Each structure stands twice: as C-alpha cells, then as structure tokens.
Short mmCIF file of C-alpha atoms in Angstrom, two decimals:
data_model
loop_
_atom_site.label_atom_id
_atom_site.label_comp_id
_atom_site.label_asym_id
_atom_site.label_seq_id
_atom_site.Cartn_x
_atom_site.Cartn_y
_atom_site.Cartn_z
CA UNK A 3 0.00 0.00 0.00
CA UNK A 4 1.36 3.42 -0.94
CA UNK A 5 1.94 5.98 1.81
CA UNK A 6 -0.92 8.43 2.01
CA UNK A 7 -0.86 12.11 2.87
CA UNK A 8 -2.59 11.59 6.23
CA UNK A 9 0.49 9.97 7.70
CA UNK A 10 2.37 13.22 7.04
CA UNK A 11 -0.20 15.04 9.19
CA UNK A 12 -0.04 12.57 12.07
CA UNK A 13 1.53 14.20 15.11
CA UNK A 14 4.77 12.74 16.34
CA UNK A 15 6.41 13.03 19.73
CA UNK A 16 8.50 15.95 18.45
CA UNK A 17 5.61 17.85 16.90
CA UNK A 18 3.30 17.58 19.92
CA UNK A 19 5.73 19.27 22.28
CA UNK A 20 4.82 22.86 22.95
CA UNK A 21 7.21 25.26 21.22
CA UNK A 22 9.31 27.42 23.50
CA UNK A 23 8.51 31.11 23.09
CA UNK A 24 11.56 33.11 22.00
CA UNK A 25 11.52 35.40 25.08
CA UNK A 26 11.22 32.61 27.65
CA UNK A 27 13.94 32.65 30.27
CA UNK A 28 15.85 29.39 30.15
CA UNK A 29 18.51 27.91 32.37
CA UNK A 30 21.13 29.03 29.84
CA UNK A 31 19.90 32.63 30.00
CA UNK A 32 19.96 32.55 33.79
CA UNK A 33 23.48 31.12 33.72
CA UNK A 34 24.55 33.98 31.42
CA UNK A 35 23.56 36.53 34.07
CA UNK A 36 20.15 37.59 32.75
CA UNK A 37 17.76 38.78 35.44
CA UNK A 38 14.10 37.84 35.65
CA UNK A 39 12.15 41.03 36.22
CA UNK A 40 9.30 40.70 38.72
CA UNK A 41 6.10 41.51 36.89
CA UNK A 42 7.52 40.89 33.43
CA UNK A 43 8.86 43.16 30.76
CA UNK A 44 9.02 46.94 31.37
CA UNK A 45 6.04 47.53 29.08
CA UNK A 46 3.94 45.02 31.01
CA UNK A 47 4.93 46.53 34.36
CA UNK A 48 4.01 50.00 33.09
CA UNK A 49 0.63 48.80 31.77
CA UNK A 50 -0.15 46.94 35.00
CA UNK A 51 0.65 50.00 37.11
CA UNK A 52 -0.82 52.82 35.04
CA UNK A 53 -3.60 51.46 32.83
CA UNK A 54 -4.94 48.03 33.75
CA UNK A 55 -6.67 48.98 37.04
CA UNK A 56 -8.70 51.72 35.35
CA UNK A 57 -9.37 49.67 32.24
CA UNK A 58 -10.72 46.80 34.34
CA UNK A 59 -12.86 49.19 36.38
CA UNK A 60 -14.38 50.61 33.20
CA UNK A 61 -14.90 47.17 31.67
CA UNK A 62 -16.72 45.99 34.82
CA UNK A 63 -19.08 48.94 34.54
CA UNK A 64 -19.71 48.20 30.88
CA UNK A 65 -20.38 44.52 31.61
CA UNK A 66 -22.88 45.54 34.28
CA UNK A 67 -24.67 48.26 32.29
CA UNK A 68 -24.25 46.79 28.77
CA UNK A 69 -24.65 50.08 26.89
CA UNK A 70 -25.42 50.10 23.17
CA UNK A 71 -22.13 51.94 22.49
CA UNK A 72 -19.61 50.26 24.84
CA UNK A 73 -16.45 51.64 23.21
CA UNK A 74 -17.63 55.23 23.53
CA UNK A 75 -18.70 54.67 27.14
CA UNK A 76 -15.34 53.07 27.97
CA UNK A 77 -13.46 55.89 26.24
CA UNK A 78 -15.39 58.55 28.12
CA UNK A 79 -14.84 56.67 31.39
CA UNK A 80 -11.09 56.55 30.76
CA UNK A 81 -10.96 60.26 29.89
CA UNK A 82 -12.86 61.05 33.10
CA UNK A 83 -10.43 58.88 35.12
CA UNK A 84 -7.47 60.57 33.45
CA UNK A 85 -8.81 64.00 34.40
CA UNK A 86 -9.38 62.87 37.99
CA UNK A 87 -5.82 61.54 38.27
CA UNK A 88 -4.31 64.68 36.74
CA UNK A 89 -6.21 66.80 39.29
CA UNK A 90 -4.85 64.58 42.06
CA UNK A 91 -8.16 63.39 43.40
CA UNK A 92 -11.31 61.50 42.72
CA UNK A 93 -14.78 62.49 41.66
CA UNK A 94 -15.81 62.69 45.32
CA UNK A 95 -12.94 65.09 46.00
CA UNK A 96 -14.02 67.19 43.03
CA UNK A 97 -17.61 67.16 44.26
CA UNK A 98 -16.44 68.27 47.71
CA UNK A 99 -14.43 71.10 46.17
CA UNK A 100 -17.43 72.22 44.13
CA UNK A 101 -19.67 72.13 47.20
CA UNK A 102 -17.19 74.35 49.15
CA UNK A 103 -16.94 76.94 46.36
CA UNK A 104 -18.63 80.20 47.41
CA UNK A 105 -21.52 81.34 45.25
#
C-alpha cells in the first residue's frame, strides 16, 4: 500500500511538544547573568501599574450596564479617570471642592 498524505499530518512526539517562546527565560539565559524582572517586561509593568486597574474598572461597569455603544462609554470613562488623576483626586474630591466653592 502506498503511503498516504494523512500519515504526514499525524503528530509525532517531536511535533506535539509545545514550542518554546523566544523570550522565555531558560537555564542558559539565567546562567549567562540575565535577570528575571518581577512583573515581566518593562512595558507590562508600566501597563499593570498605570492602565490596567482603570481599564478593568471601566470594563466591569460596561459589563454591568451593557450600553449600546460600549467603546464610547469606555473611552469617556477613561478620559474622566485621566482627568481625575491629573487633578490629584477622585470624583468625590471634586464634588467636595465644588460644594465648598462660594456662590
């Protein structure tokens, strides 16, 4: 019987092993003096510190409310958060400042 094309597609022990991502720290890299950064790459650390908490907060609100235009609502939420952070406070602090303003 002639070999068929399905045998070429049959996984072998070598092909079923998960490929190693190129940026994975290996024993050789550790032996060469490379350091493992807690929290990952600098970009990931930056995102986790500056963006992710607010993004998750906005996404939770969208999941709860399910607006018809979720991207716009999320964008407006993020702009509002950015303004609050730049002013050094929260919406409640801004509301308190407005309430104390003389008329």
